[in-house]
Coordinates of C-alpha atoms in Angstrom, one line a residue:
Chain A
M1 CA 201.1 26.8 53.3
A2 CA 202.4 30.4 54.0
S3 CA 203.2 31.6 57.4
N4 CA 201.4 34.5 58.9
S5 CA 204.4 36.8 58.8
P6 CA 206.3 37.8 55.6
N7 CA 209.6 36.1 54.9
V8 CA 212.1 38.8 54.0
N9 CA 214.4 36.3 52.2
T10 CA 211.9 35.6 49.5
P11 CA 211.3 37.9 46.5
F12 CA 208.5 40.4 47.1
V13 CA 206.2 39.0 44.4
V14 CA 206.2 35.3 43.4
L15 CA 204.0 33.6 40.8
R16 CA 204.4 29.9 40.3
G17 CA 202.6 28.0 37.6
V18 CA 199.7 30.4 37.5
S19 CA 196.9 29.4 35.0
K20 CA 193.5 31.0 34.5
N21 CA 190.7 30.0 32.2
Y22 CA 187.6 32.0 31.2
N23 CA 185.2 29.3 30.0
N24 CA 187.2 27.7 27.2
F25 CA 189.7 30.6 26.8
N26 CA 193.1 30.0 28.4
A27 CA 194.0 33.5 29.6
L28 CA 197.1 32.5 31.5
N29 CA 199.1 29.3 31.0
N30 CA 201.6 28.3 33.6
V31 CA 202.9 31.8 34.3
S32 CA 205.9 32.0 36.7
F33 CA 208.1 34.9 37.6
E34 CA 209.4 36.8 40.6
I35 CA 209.9 40.5 41.4
K36 CA 212.5 41.5 43.9
E37 CA 211.9 44.1 46.5
G38 CA 212.4 47.6 45.2
E39 CA 212.5 46.4 41.6
I40 CA 210.6 48.0 38.7
F41 CA 209.2 45.2 36.6
G42 CA 207.9 46.1 33.1
Y43 CA 205.2 43.7 31.9
I44 CA 204.6 43.9 28.2
G45 CA 202.5 42.1 25.7
P46 CA 199.9 42.7 23.0
N47 CA 196.2 43.3 23.9
G48 CA 194.6 40.1 25.4
A49 CA 198.0 38.6 26.2
G50 CA 197.1 38.2 29.9
K51 CA 198.7 41.3 31.5
T52 CA 195.5 42.5 33.2
T53 CA 194.5 38.9 34.3
T54 CA 197.9 38.5 36.0
M55 CA 197.5 41.9 37.8
K56 CA 193.9 41.1 38.9
I57 CA 195.1 37.8 40.3
L58 CA 197.9 39.6 42.2
V59 CA 195.5 42.2 43.7
G60 CA 192.9 39.6 44.6
L61 CA 190.1 40.6 42.2
L62 CA 190.3 37.2 40.6
S63 CA 190.6 34.3 43.0
D64 CA 189.7 31.2 41.0
F65 CA 193.1 30.4 39.4
Q66 CA 195.5 27.5 39.5
G67 CA 199.1 27.9 40.8
E68 CA 200.6 29.8 43.7
V69 CA 201.0 33.5 44.2
F70 CA 202.8 35.2 47.1
I71 CA 203.2 38.9 47.9
G72 CA 205.5 39.9 50.7
G73 CA 205.4 36.3 51.9
Y74 CA 201.6 36.3 52.1
Q75 CA 199.6 33.9 49.9
V76 CA 197.1 35.2 47.4
P77 CA 194.1 35.0 47.8
T78 CA 193.9 33.4 51.3
Q79 CA 195.8 36.2 53.1
K80 CA 194.2 38.9 51.0
E81 CA 193.6 41.3 53.9
E82 CA 197.3 41.4 54.8
I83 CA 198.3 41.8 51.2
H84 CA 195.8 44.7 50.6
K85 CA 197.7 46.6 53.3
L86 CA 200.8 46.4 51.2
L87 CA 199.6 47.3 47.8
G88 CA 198.5 50.2 45.7
Y89 CA 196.7 49.4 42.4
L90 CA 195.8 51.5 39.4
P91 CA 193.4 49.5 37.2
Q92 CA 193.4 49.9 33.5
N93 CA 189.9 51.5 33.5
V94 CA 190.0 53.4 36.7
A95 CA 186.6 54.7 37.8
F96 CA 185.1 56.6 40.8
Q97 CA 181.6 57.3 41.9
E98 CA 180.9 60.4 39.9
W99 CA 179.2 62.5 42.6
R100 CA 182.4 62.5 44.6
T101 CA 185.0 65.3 44.5
V102 CA 188.6 64.4 44.1
N103 CA 189.2 65.3 47.7
H104 CA 186.3 63.2 48.9
A105 CA 187.3 60.2 46.8
L106 CA 190.9 60.3 48.1
K107 CA 189.7 60.8 51.7
T108 CA 187.5 57.7 51.6
L109 CA 190.0 55.5 49.9
G110 CA 192.8 56.7 52.1
K111 CA 190.8 55.9 55.2
L112 CA 189.8 52.5 53.8
S113 CA 193.6 51.8 53.3
G114 CA 194.1 52.4 57.0
L115 CA 195.2 56.0 57.2
S116 CA 194.0 58.1 60.1
D117 CA 192.0 61.4 59.6
V118 CA 195.1 63.5 60.2
E119 CA 197.3 61.3 57.9
V120 CA 194.7 61.6 55.1
E121 CA 194.4 65.4 55.6
N122 CA 198.2 65.8 55.3
R123 CA 198.8 63.3 52.6
I124 CA 196.1 64.5 50.1
P125 CA 197.6 67.9 49.4
E126 CA 201.1 66.4 49.2
I127 CA 200.1 63.8 46.6
L128 CA 198.0 66.2 44.6
D129 CA 201.0 68.6 44.5
T130 CA 203.3 65.8 43.3
L131 CA 200.9 65.0 40.5
S132 CA 200.1 68.6 39.7
L133 CA 196.5 68.1 40.6
D134 CA 196.1 70.9 43.2
D135 CA 193.6 72.7 41.0
V136 CA 191.1 69.9 40.8
R137 CA 191.1 69.0 44.5
Y138 CA 187.5 70.2 45.0
K139 CA 186.2 69.4 41.6
K140 CA 183.7 66.6 41.0
I141 CA 185.0 63.5 39.3
S142 CA 182.3 63.9 36.6
Q143 CA 183.9 67.2 35.6
L144 CA 187.4 65.7 34.9
S145 CA 188.9 64.6 31.6
G146 CA 190.0 60.9 31.1
G147 CA 193.6 61.9 31.6
M148 CA 192.8 63.7 34.8
I149 CA 190.9 60.7 36.2
Q150 CA 193.9 58.5 35.3
K151 CA 196.1 60.8 37.4
V152 CA 193.6 60.8 40.3
G153 CA 193.7 57.0 39.9
L154 CA 197.5 57.2 40.5
A155 CA 197.0 59.5 43.4
Q156 CA 194.7 56.9 45.2
A157 CA 197.3 54.2 44.5
L158 CA 200.1 56.2 46.1
L159 CA 198.1 57.8 48.9
H160 CA 199.0 55.2 51.6
D161 CA 202.6 54.9 50.5
P162 CA 202.3 51.2 49.5
K163 CA 205.2 48.7 49.4
L164 CA 204.0 47.3 46.1
L165 CA 202.6 49.3 43.3
I166 CA 200.7 47.6 40.5
L167 CA 200.0 49.8 37.5
D168 CA 197.9 48.4 34.7
E169 CA 198.5 50.5 31.5
P170 CA 199.0 53.6 33.6
L171 CA 200.0 55.9 30.7
G172 CA 196.9 55.5 28.6
G173 CA 195.2 58.8 28.0
L174 CA 198.0 60.9 29.4
D175 CA 199.5 63.8 27.5
P176 CA 203.3 63.8 26.8
L177 CA 204.1 66.1 29.8
S178 CA 202.0 63.9 32.2
R179 CA 203.7 60.8 30.8
H180 CA 207.1 62.2 31.4
Q181 CA 206.1 63.3 34.9
F182 CA 204.5 59.9 35.6
K183 CA 207.7 58.1 34.6
E184 CA 209.8 60.3 36.8
I185 CA 207.5 59.5 39.7
V186 CA 207.8 55.8 39.1
I187 CA 211.6 55.9 38.8
K188 CA 211.7 58.0 42.1
L189 CA 209.5 55.5 43.9
G190 CA 211.6 52.6 42.7
K191 CA 214.7 54.4 44.1
Q192 CA 212.9 54.8 47.4
G193 CA 212.4 51.0 47.6
T194 CA 208.8 50.6 46.3
T195 CA 208.4 47.4 44.3
I196 CA 206.6 48.2 41.0
L197 CA 204.8 46.1 38.5
F198 CA 204.1 48.2 35.4
S199 CA 202.3 47.0 32.3
S200 CA 202.1 48.7 29.0
H201 CA 202.1 48.1 25.3
I202 CA 204.0 51.4 24.8
L203 CA 207.4 49.8 24.7
S204 CA 209.5 53.0 25.0
D205 CA 207.7 53.8 28.3
V206 CA 208.6 50.4 29.8
Q207 CA 212.2 50.7 28.4
D208 CA 212.6 54.1 30.2
V209 CA 211.5 52.9 33.7
A210 CA 211.9 49.2 34.1
D211 CA 214.8 47.4 35.8
R212 CA 213.6 44.1 34.2
I213 CA 211.1 43.3 31.6
G214 CA 208.7 40.3 31.2
I215 CA 207.1 39.7 27.8
I216 CA 203.8 37.8 27.8
S217 CA 202.0 36.6 24.7
H218 CA 198.9 34.3 24.4
G219 CA 199.0 33.8 28.2
K220 CA 202.6 32.5 28.3
I221 CA 205.7 34.2 29.5
K222 CA 208.0 34.5 26.5
Q223 CA 211.1 36.1 28.0
I224 CA 212.2 37.8 31.2
G225 CA 215.3 39.8 31.8
T226 CA 216.9 43.2 31.7
L227 CA 216.7 45.1 28.4
N228 CA 220.2 44.1 27.5
D229 CA 219.5 40.4 28.3
L230 CA 216.4 40.5 26.1
K231 CA 218.3 42.1 23.3
S232 CA 221.1 39.6 23.4
Q233 CA 218.6 36.7 23.3
V234 CA 217.1 37.9 20.1
G235 CA 218.6 36.6 16.9
T236 CA 218.4 40.1 15.3
Q237 CA 221.0 41.2 12.8
K238 CA 223.8 43.5 14.0
N239 CA 224.3 46.6 12.0
V240 CA 226.7 49.5 11.9
E241 CA 225.7 52.7 10.2
V242 CA 228.3 54.8 8.5
R243 CA 227.5 58.4 7.6
L244 CA 229.6 59.6 4.7
S245 CA 230.9 63.2 4.4
Y246 CA 230.4 63.1 0.6
A247 CA 229.0 60.8 -2.1
S248 CA 231.4 58.1 -2.9
E249 CA 231.1 54.5 -4.2
K250 CA 234.1 53.3 -2.2
W251 CA 231.8 52.0 0.5
R252 CA 231.1 48.9 -1.6
E253 CA 234.6 47.7 -0.5
F254 CA 233.3 47.2 3.0
K255 CA 231.8 43.9 1.8
S256 CA 235.3 42.4 1.9
I257 CA 235.6 42.9 5.7
K258 CA 235.6 39.7 7.6
N259 CA 232.1 38.7 9.0
V260 CA 230.3 41.4 7.0
Y261 CA 227.7 39.8 4.7
K262 CA 225.8 42.7 3.4
V263 CA 226.4 46.4 2.7
E264 CA 223.7 48.7 1.4
Q265 CA 223.1 52.4 1.0
T266 CA 219.9 53.3 3.0
S267 CA 219.8 57.0 2.0
P268 CA 222.2 59.4 0.3
G269 CA 225.3 59.5 2.5
R270 CA 224.2 56.7 4.8
V271 CA 225.5 53.1 4.5
L272 CA 224.3 50.2 6.6
V273 CA 226.8 47.4 7.2
N274 CA 225.2 44.1 8.3
F275 CA 227.5 41.5 10.0
E276 CA 227.1 38.0 11.3
E277 CA 225.3 37.6 14.6
S278 CA 228.2 35.5 16.0
A279 CA 230.9 38.1 15.1
D280 CA 232.6 40.2 17.7
E281 CA 231.1 43.7 17.5
D282 CA 234.3 45.4 18.6
Q283 CA 236.4 43.5 16.0
V284 CA 234.0 44.4 13.2
V285 CA 233.9 48.1 14.1
N286 CA 237.7 48.1 14.3
D287 CA 238.1 46.4 10.9
L288 CA 235.6 48.8 9.5
V289 CA 237.5 51.9 10.8
Q290 CA 240.7 50.5 9.4
S291 CA 239.1 49.9 6.0
I292 CA 237.6 53.5 6.0
A293 CA 241.1 54.9 6.6
K294 CA 242.7 52.6 4.0
L295 CA 240.1 53.6 1.4
G296 CA 240.5 57.3 2.3
I297 CA 236.8 57.7 2.8
R298 CA 235.8 60.8 4.9
I299 CA 233.0 60.1 7.3
K300 CA 230.7 62.2 9.7
G301 CA 230.1 59.3 12.1
I302 CA 229.8 55.6 12.7
T303 CA 227.1 54.1 15.0
L304 CA 226.7 50.5 16.2
L305 CA 222.9 49.8 16.0
S306 CA 221.6 47.3 18.5
P307 CA 218.0 45.9 18.3
S308 CA 215.4 48.2 19.8
L309 CA 212.9 46.9 22.4
D310 CA 210.3 47.1 19.6
E311 CA 212.3 44.5 17.7
V312 CA 212.9 42.3 20.7
Y313 CA 209.1 42.5 21.5
L314 CA 208.0 41.8 18.0
N315 CA 210.4 38.9 17.8
H316 CA 209.0 37.2 20.9
V317 CA 205.4 38.0 20.2
Q318 CA 205.7 36.7 16.6
E319 CA 207.4 33.6 18.0
G320 CA 204.4 33.2 20.3
E321 CA 202.0 33.4 17.4
S322 CA 203.8 30.9 15.3
T323 CA 203.9 28.3 18.1
Chain B
M1 CA 184.2 51.4 61.4
K2 CA 184.7 50.8 57.7
L3 CA 181.0 50.0 57.3
S4 CA 180.0 53.2 59.0
L5 CA 182.4 55.2 56.8
L6 CA 180.9 53.6 53.7
Y7 CA 177.4 54.1 55.0
M8 CA 177.9 57.8 55.7
D9 CA 179.5 58.1 52.3
E10 CA 176.6 56.5 50.5
L11 CA 174.2 58.9 52.3
R12 CA 176.4 61.8 51.3
G13 CA 176.2 60.5 47.7
F14 CA 172.4 60.5 47.8
Y15 CA 172.5 64.0 49.2
K16 CA 174.9 65.3 46.6
S17 CA 173.2 63.6 43.7
K18 CA 169.9 65.0 44.9
V19 CA 168.4 61.6 45.4
M20 CA 167.4 62.6 48.9
L21 CA 165.7 65.7 47.7
F22 CA 163.6 63.9 45.2
L23 CA 162.7 61.2 47.7
W24 CA 161.9 63.3 50.7
I25 CA 160.0 66.0 48.8
G26 CA 158.7 63.9 45.9
L27 CA 157.0 61.1 47.9
P28 CA 154.9 63.4 50.1
I29 CA 154.0 65.5 47.0
I30 CA 152.8 62.4 45.1
A31 CA 150.8 61.3 48.2
V32 CA 149.1 64.7 48.4
L33 CA 148.4 64.8 44.6
F34 CA 147.1 61.3 44.7
R35 CA 144.6 62.3 47.4
F36 CA 143.3 65.1 45.2
V37 CA 143.1 62.9 42.2
Q38 CA 141.3 60.2 44.2
Y39 CA 138.8 62.8 45.6
G40 CA 138.2 64.3 42.1
T41 CA 137.5 60.9 40.5
T42 CA 135.6 59.1 43.2
G43 CA 134.2 61.9 45.2
Q44 CA 134.9 59.9 48.4
T45 CA 136.7 61.6 51.2
I46 CA 139.5 59.4 52.4
S47 CA 141.9 61.0 54.9
F48 CA 145.3 62.2 53.8
T49 CA 146.9 59.9 56.3
V50 CA 145.4 56.8 54.7
V51 CA 146.2 57.9 51.2
S52 CA 149.8 58.7 52.2
A53 CA 150.2 55.3 53.8
L54 CA 148.8 53.6 50.6
V55 CA 151.1 55.6 48.3
V56 CA 154.1 54.8 50.5
S57 CA 153.4 51.1 50.6
S58 CA 152.9 50.9 46.9
L59 CA 155.8 53.1 45.8
A60 CA 158.5 52.9 48.4
G61 CA 159.4 49.3 47.9
T62 CA 159.7 49.7 44.1
L63 CA 161.8 52.9 44.6
A64 CA 164.1 51.2 47.0
S65 CA 164.7 48.1 44.9
V66 CA 165.2 50.0 41.7
M67 CA 167.6 52.5 43.4
L68 CA 169.7 49.7 44.8
S69 CA 169.8 47.3 41.8
V70 CA 170.5 50.1 39.3
S71 CA 173.2 51.7 41.4
I72 CA 175.0 48.3 42.1
I73 CA 174.8 47.1 38.5
N74 CA 176.0 50.5 37.2
E75 CA 178.9 50.7 39.6
K76 CA 179.9 47.1 39.0
N77 CA 179.9 47.6 35.3
R78 CA 182.0 50.8 35.6
H79 CA 184.6 48.9 37.7
V80 CA 184.0 51.4 40.6
Y81 CA 184.3 48.6 43.2
E82 CA 187.8 47.6 42.2
L83 CA 189.3 50.5 44.1
F84 CA 187.4 49.3 47.2
L85 CA 188.0 45.6 46.8
I86 CA 191.8 46.0 46.7
R87 CA 191.8 47.6 50.2
P88 CA 191.7 45.9 53.6
L89 CA 187.9 45.8 53.7
K90 CA 185.4 43.0 54.0
R91 CA 183.4 42.8 50.8
R92 CA 180.1 42.5 52.8
A93 CA 180.7 46.1 54.1
I94 CA 180.1 47.5 50.6
I95 CA 176.8 45.6 50.2
L96 CA 175.6 46.4 53.8
A97 CA 176.4 50.1 53.4
K98 CA 174.4 50.2 50.2
F99 CA 171.4 48.4 51.8
L100 CA 171.4 50.5 55.0
S101 CA 171.8 53.8 53.2
V102 CA 168.9 53.2 50.8
Y103 CA 166.8 51.8 53.6
T104 CA 167.4 54.9 55.7
C105 CA 166.6 57.3 52.8
V106 CA 163.4 55.5 51.8
A107 CA 162.3 55.0 55.4
I108 CA 162.7 58.7 56.1
A109 CA 160.8 59.5 52.9
S110 CA 158.0 57.2 54.0
F111 CA 157.8 58.8 57.5
I112 CA 157.7 62.3 56.0
A113 CA 155.0 61.3 53.5
V114 CA 152.8 59.7 56.2
F115 CA 153.3 62.6 58.7
V116 CA 152.6 65.1 56.0
G117 CA 149.3 63.3 55.6
V118 CA 148.7 63.4 59.3
G119 CA 149.5 67.1 59.4
I120 CA 147.2 68.0 56.4
D121 CA 144.4 66.0 58.0
Y122 CA 144.9 67.9 61.3
L123 CA 145.1 71.3 59.5
T124 CA 142.0 70.7 57.3
T125 CA 139.7 69.0 59.8
G126 CA 141.2 70.2 63.2
V127 CA 140.9 66.6 64.5
L128 CA 142.6 63.3 63.9
S129 CA 140.5 60.2 63.5
T130 CA 141.2 57.7 66.3
T131 CA 141.0 54.8 63.9
V132 CA 143.5 56.4 61.6
I133 CA 145.9 57.1 64.4
N134 CA 145.5 53.5 65.7
N135 CA 146.2 52.0 62.3
L136 CA 149.1 54.4 61.6
G137 CA 151.6 52.3 63.5
Q138 CA 150.6 49.1 61.8
S139 CA 150.6 50.8 58.4
L140 CA 154.2 52.2 59.0
T141 CA 155.4 48.8 60.2
I142 CA 154.1 47.1 57.1
S143 CA 155.6 49.8 54.9
L144 CA 159.0 49.7 56.5
S145 CA 159.0 45.9 56.5
L146 CA 158.1 46.0 52.8
V147 CA 160.9 48.5 52.1
A148 CA 163.5 46.3 53.9
I149 CA 162.6 43.3 51.8
A150 CA 162.5 45.4 48.7
C151 CA 166.0 46.8 49.5
A152 CA 167.4 43.3 50.1
A153 CA 165.8 42.0 46.8
G154 CA 167.3 45.1 45.1
V155 CA 170.8 44.3 46.4
L156 CA 170.5 40.6 45.4
I157 CA 169.3 41.6 41.9
G158 CA 172.1 44.2 41.6
V159 CA 174.8 41.7 42.5
A160 CA 173.5 39.0 40.3
A161 CA 172.3 40.8 37.2
S162 CA 174.8 42.0 34.5
S163 CA 172.8 44.8 32.9
V164 CA 170.6 47.6 34.1
L165 CA 167.8 46.5 31.8
V166 CA 167.8 42.9 33.1
G167 CA 168.0 44.3 36.7
A168 CA 165.0 46.5 36.1
I169 CA 163.0 43.6 34.7
L170 CA 163.9 41.4 37.6
V171 CA 162.9 44.1 40.1
I172 CA 159.5 44.4 38.5
Y173 CA 159.0 40.6 38.2
G174 CA 160.6 39.5 41.4
G175 CA 161.5 42.3 43.8
N176 CA 158.1 43.8 43.8
Q177 CA 156.3 40.5 44.3
I178 CA 158.4 39.3 47.2
S179 CA 158.2 42.5 49.0
V180 CA 154.4 42.1 49.6
L181 CA 155.2 39.2 52.0
P182 CA 154.8 41.5 55.1
L183 CA 151.1 41.9 54.1
V184 CA 150.4 38.2 54.6
P185 CA 149.9 38.2 58.4
T186 CA 147.5 41.2 58.1
L187 CA 145.6 39.6 55.2
L188 CA 145.3 36.3 57.1
N189 CA 144.1 38.1 60.2
I190 CA 146.8 36.5 62.3
S191 CA 146.8 37.6 65.9
N192 CA 149.9 39.7 66.7
A193 CA 150.0 40.6 63.0
V194 CA 152.5 43.4 63.6
L195 CA 155.0 41.2 65.4
C196 CA 154.6 38.5 62.7
T197 CA 155.2 41.1 60.0
I198 CA 158.4 42.3 61.6
G199 CA 159.6 38.7 62.1
L200 CA 158.7 37.7 58.5
A201 CA 160.4 40.8 57.1
T202 CA 163.5 40.3 59.2
L203 CA 163.8 36.7 58.2
T204 CA 163.3 37.4 54.5
T205 CA 165.6 40.4 54.4
T206 CA 168.4 38.5 56.2
L207 CA 168.0 35.6 53.9
L208 CA 168.1 37.7 50.7
L209 CA 171.1 39.7 52.0
A210 CA 173.0 36.6 53.0
V211 CA 172.6 35.2 49.4
A212 CA 173.6 38.6 48.0
I213 CA 176.7 38.8 50.2
G214 CA 177.6 35.2 49.4
L215 CA 177.4 35.9 45.7
F216 CA 179.4 39.2 46.0
E217 CA 182.1 37.5 48.1
R218 CA 182.6 34.9 45.3
K219 CA 182.4 37.4 42.5
Q220 CA 185.4 37.6 40.1
F221 CA 186.0 41.2 39.1

């Protein structure tokens, strides 16, 4: 039983053994994770993995689930009203009543979030300016493009300066400039202490903004950690790419270096050296440099390639499919 | 506070989307046209006031329940409510604001239609029949009671139905039939029929709204 006041010693968001079934479909299966105050948590997974269900449980739109959920020390869904004062939410398919203008929609939603008339009047131009939406302030929602509506959706989520921001696929439908702007805002809010849960299946976007990443597949959490943690947990090959200054066959000698098990030319002048997962990266690179010097090969560069988030993600998601 | 904000917002929505215009001008026009058609086909002279009251009682309920059920189903399916439901707001405020705003709009349209009838009668004949004036109050009470029940039925159907088509069918099958309840005391010649009508309408409306609110509170979005 949660107390009526938040406990500052606990993480800001806590999910413990959360499961949710839709008829016979198991959308979430014993999901547990925590998000610390001021942390940006990236939540990734394929379509239908359970990302939106998790978020809808957190914001109180779905209340018939098993397990325990706490936000700021308040229990979901029993202390929903207190929780709703803390959060801003951008749903995946954000929609407004179409007869409203942007200004009117924000005014109503701001007031419903507890802002006074004066606060709403001051905050609307501020937030529209941040999101470059000044031009559409008095336009009807029905006249806006999908991307614009998405941005107005973000505006309503930020309007009351929430402590927790839950963004479900927020970058869908945005142009590259807006995506960049959006990520900048998320990073800035994170620095200001807003706790953010951010879902996407566009991995590079999550990689750019998240402090920690959770991977969900088939309703189960596969892995949680920083990007580096996740990369280190994946049994992906380690590679070094050597860019040669001129065509030479001497690179074949790299095969004799300790812990190197495969050497191949990927394109003219580019050689990929694969080495054992257990090998010390620094030692392999050092041995490689010595071998290059010894063989008298001239090179343009040498790069240690670590697995990308895409590889990490695919590894965990494919694991999920095979189990 | 939040209920009044949502209520004013809904009224504003009806104004902006021209629903008010069609209701407040449309219903009196239909009443007047109906009077001319009736006179042209039957040759009988029935006062404009009576015709207007008849048109209001037959159309207003249907209009109200269709407006409410279609708008709730549509907004529910477009996920419009999600942005309201994640704010510190009682879910019932959304439902009550919808009910009250449609009831207000249709009730005003009914008053306008009936008083346009009274006005035309006065302008064309120079006098107002005492019987007509005496029955006007009862007629409006029945009409407004009928509209209240129809609105509540529309809300319930809107909350429960998943598609606009199903909602429309349910309104025609159920909403319209249940909204004739206020006529029962008059048809049975019960003494104090007006009071009975108001009581019956209040009870039925409250019951239907309570069920609708209960369903909406438990709804998973």
